[in-house]
PDB file of C-alpha atoms in Angstrom:
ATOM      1  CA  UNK M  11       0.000   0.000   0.000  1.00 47.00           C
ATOM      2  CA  UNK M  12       2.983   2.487   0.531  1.00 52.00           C
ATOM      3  CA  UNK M  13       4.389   1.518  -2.668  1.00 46.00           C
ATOM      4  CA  UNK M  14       0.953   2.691  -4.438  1.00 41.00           C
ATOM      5  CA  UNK M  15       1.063   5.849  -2.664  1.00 41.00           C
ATOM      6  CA  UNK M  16       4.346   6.654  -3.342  1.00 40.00           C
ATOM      7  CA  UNK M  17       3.999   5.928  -6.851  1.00 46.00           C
ATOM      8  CA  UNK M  18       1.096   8.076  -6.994  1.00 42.00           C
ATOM      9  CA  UNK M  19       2.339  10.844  -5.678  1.00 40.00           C
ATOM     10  CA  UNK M  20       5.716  10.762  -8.061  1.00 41.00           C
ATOM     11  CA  UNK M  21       3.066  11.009 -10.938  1.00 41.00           C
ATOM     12  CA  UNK M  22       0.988  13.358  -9.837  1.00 42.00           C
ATOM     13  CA  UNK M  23       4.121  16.008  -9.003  1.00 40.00           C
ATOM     14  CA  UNK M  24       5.242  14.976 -12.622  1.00 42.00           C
ATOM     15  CA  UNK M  25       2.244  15.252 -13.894  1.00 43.00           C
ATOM     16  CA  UNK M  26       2.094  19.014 -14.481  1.00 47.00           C
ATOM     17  CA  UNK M  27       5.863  19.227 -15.681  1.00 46.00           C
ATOM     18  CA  UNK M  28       4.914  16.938 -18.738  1.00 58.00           C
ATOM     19  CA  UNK M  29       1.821  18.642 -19.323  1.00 65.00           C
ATOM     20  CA  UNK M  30       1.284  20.434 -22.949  1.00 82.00           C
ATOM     21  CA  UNK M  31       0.036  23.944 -23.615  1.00 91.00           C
ATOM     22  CA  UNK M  32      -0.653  24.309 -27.562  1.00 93.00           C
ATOM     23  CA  UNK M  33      -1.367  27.968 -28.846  1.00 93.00           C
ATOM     24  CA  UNK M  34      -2.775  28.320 -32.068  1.00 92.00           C
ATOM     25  CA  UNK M  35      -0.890  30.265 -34.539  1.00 92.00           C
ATOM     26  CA  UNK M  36      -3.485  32.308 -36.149  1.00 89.00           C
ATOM     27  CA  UNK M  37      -3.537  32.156 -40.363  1.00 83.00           C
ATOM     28  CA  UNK M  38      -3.898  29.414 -42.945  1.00 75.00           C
ATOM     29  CA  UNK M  39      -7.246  28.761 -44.467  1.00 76.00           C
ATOM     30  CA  UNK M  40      -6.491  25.017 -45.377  1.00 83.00           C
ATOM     31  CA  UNK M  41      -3.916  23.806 -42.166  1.00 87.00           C
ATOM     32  CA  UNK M  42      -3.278  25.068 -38.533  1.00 91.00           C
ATOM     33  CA  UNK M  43      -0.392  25.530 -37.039  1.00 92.00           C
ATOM     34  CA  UNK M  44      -0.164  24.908 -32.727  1.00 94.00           C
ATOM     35  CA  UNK M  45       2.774  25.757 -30.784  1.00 95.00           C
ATOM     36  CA  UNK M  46       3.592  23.881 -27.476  1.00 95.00           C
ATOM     37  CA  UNK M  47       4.775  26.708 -25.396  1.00 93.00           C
ATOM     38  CA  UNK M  48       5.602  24.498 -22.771  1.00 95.00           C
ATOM     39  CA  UNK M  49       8.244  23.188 -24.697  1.00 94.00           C
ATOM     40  CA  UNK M  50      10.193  26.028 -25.498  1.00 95.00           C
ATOM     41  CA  UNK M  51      13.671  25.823 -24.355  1.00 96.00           C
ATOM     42  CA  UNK M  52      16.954  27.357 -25.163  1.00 94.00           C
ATOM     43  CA  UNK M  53      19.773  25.588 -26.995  1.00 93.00           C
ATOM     44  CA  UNK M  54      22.319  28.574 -27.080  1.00 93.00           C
ATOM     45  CA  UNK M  55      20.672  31.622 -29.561  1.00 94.00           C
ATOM     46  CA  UNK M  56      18.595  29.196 -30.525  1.00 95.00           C
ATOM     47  CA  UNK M  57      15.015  28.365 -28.675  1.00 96.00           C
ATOM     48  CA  UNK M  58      13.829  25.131 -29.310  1.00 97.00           C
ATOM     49  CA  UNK M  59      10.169  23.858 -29.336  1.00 96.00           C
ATOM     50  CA  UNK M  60       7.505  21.516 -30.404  1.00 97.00           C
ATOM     51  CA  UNK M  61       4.802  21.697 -33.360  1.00 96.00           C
ATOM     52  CA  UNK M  62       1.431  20.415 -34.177  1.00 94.00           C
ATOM     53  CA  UNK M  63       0.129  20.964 -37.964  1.00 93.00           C
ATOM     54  CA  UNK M  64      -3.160  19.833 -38.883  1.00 92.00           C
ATOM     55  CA  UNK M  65      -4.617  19.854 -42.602  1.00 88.00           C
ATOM     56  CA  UNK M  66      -8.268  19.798 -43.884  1.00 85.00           C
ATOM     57  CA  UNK M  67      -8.577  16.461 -45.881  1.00 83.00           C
ATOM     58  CA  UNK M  68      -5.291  14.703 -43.870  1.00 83.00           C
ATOM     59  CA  UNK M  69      -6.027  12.243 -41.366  1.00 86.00           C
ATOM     60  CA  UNK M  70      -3.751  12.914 -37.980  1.00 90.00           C
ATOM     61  CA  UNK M  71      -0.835  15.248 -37.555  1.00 93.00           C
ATOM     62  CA  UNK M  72       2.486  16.245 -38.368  1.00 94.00           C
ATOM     63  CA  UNK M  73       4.313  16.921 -34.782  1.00 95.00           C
ATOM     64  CA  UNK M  74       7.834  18.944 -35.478  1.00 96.00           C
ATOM     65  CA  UNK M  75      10.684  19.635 -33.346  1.00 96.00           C
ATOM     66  CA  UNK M  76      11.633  23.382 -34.572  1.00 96.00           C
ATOM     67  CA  UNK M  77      14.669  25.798 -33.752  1.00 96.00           C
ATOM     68  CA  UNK M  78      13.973  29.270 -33.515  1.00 96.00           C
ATOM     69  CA  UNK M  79      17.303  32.076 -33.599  1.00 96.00           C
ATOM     70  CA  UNK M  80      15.175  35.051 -32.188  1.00 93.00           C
ATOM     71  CA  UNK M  81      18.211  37.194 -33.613  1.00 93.00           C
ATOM     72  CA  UNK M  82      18.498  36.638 -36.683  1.00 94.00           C
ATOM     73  CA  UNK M  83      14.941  35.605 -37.746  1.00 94.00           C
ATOM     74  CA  UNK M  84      15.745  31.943 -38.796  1.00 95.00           C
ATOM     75  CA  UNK M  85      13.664  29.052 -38.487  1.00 95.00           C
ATOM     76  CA  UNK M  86      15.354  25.459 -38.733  1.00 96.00           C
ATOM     77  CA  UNK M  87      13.173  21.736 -38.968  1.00 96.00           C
ATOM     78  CA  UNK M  88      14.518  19.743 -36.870  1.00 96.00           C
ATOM     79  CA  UNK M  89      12.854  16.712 -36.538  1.00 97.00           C
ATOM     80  CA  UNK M  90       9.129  15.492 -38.067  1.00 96.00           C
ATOM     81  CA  UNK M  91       6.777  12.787 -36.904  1.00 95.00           C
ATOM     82  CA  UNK M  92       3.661  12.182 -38.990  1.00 94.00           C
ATOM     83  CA  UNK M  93       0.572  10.284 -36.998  1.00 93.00           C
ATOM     84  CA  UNK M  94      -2.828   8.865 -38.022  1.00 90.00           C
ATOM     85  CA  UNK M  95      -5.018   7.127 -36.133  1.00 87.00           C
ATOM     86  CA  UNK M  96      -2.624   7.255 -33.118  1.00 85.00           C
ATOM     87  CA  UNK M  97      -0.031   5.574 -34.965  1.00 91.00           C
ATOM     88  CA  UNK M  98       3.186   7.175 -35.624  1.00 92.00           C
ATOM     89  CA  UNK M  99       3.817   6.656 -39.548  1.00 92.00           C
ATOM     90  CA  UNK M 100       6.895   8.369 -40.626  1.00 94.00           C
ATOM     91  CA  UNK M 101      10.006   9.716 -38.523  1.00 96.00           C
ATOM     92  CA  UNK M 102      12.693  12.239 -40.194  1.00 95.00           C
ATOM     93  CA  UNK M 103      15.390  13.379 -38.181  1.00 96.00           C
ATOM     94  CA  UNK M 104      17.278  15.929 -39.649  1.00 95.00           C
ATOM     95  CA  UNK M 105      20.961  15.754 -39.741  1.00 94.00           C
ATOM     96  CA  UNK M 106      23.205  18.926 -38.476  1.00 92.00           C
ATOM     97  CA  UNK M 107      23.714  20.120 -41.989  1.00 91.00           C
ATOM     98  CA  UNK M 108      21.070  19.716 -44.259  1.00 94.00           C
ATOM     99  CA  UNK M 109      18.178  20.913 -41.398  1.00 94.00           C
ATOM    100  CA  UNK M 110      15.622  22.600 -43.966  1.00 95.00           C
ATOM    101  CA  UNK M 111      15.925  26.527 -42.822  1.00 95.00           C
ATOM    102  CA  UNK M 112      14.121  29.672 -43.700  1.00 94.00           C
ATOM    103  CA  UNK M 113      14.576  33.096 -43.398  1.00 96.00           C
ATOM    104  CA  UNK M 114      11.438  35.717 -41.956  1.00 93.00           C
ATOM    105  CA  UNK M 115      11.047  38.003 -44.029  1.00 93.00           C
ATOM    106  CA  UNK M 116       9.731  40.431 -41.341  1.00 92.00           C
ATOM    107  CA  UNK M 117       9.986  38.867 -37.896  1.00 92.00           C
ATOM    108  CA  UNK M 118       8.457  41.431 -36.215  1.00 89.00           C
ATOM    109  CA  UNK M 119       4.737  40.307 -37.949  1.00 91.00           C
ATOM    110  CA  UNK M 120       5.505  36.958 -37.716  1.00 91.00           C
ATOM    111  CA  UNK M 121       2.830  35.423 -34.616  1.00 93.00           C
ATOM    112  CA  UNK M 122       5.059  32.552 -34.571  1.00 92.00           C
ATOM    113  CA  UNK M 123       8.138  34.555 -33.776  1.00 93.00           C
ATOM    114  CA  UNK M 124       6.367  36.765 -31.761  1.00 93.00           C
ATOM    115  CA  UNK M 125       5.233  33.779 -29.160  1.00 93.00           C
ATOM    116  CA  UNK M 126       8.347  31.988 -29.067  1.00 94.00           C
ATOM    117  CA  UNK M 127      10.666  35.055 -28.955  1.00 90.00           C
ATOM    118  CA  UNK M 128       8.709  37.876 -28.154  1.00 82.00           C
TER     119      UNK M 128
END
């Protein structure tokens, strides 16, 4: 009986560190974008988080791992995971140099920039 209440009570102080906290990224007629701002965290000038993309007609989700570098406006795909029916059905992990990047054209007006970095 101690063993069950210890082991509850390890879970339930866990519990709200592995909680999730998606924001919606507001635009896009056809997909959604969700940001888990629970999962931002900094790896040097970059911040580091976790992404949920949903599209009309697509069964499941696409969940990303995404680099931010608030600096210099860049964006960098880290890692993708696509899911239907609760089933993880493709990985990519993105090696060091060939991560897909972009470049904001104006950060500033950017509501994904401005929740992770702003």
């Amino acid at each position: 009986m101690i063993r069950l209440t210890v082991i509850a009570v390890v879970l339930l102080t866990a519990a709200p560190a592995i909680a999730e906290r998606w924001r919606q990224v507001p635009g896009g007629a056809n997909a959604s974008l969700s940001i888990d701002l629970d999962s931002v965290k900094r790896d040097g000038p970059w911040r580091v988080f976790r992404t949920r993309t949903t599209s009309l007609g697509m069964p499941g989700a696409v969940i990303g791992v995404v680099a931010m570098h608030c600096q210099a406006g860049i964006t960098e795909l880290r890692a993708q995971r696509a899911f239907a029916k609760g089933k993880m059905q493709r990985e990519r992990v993105f090696p060091l140099g060939k991560r897909p990047r972009q470049k904001l054209p104006n950060p500033a007006k950017d509501p994904a920039f401005r929740m992770v970095c702003g």
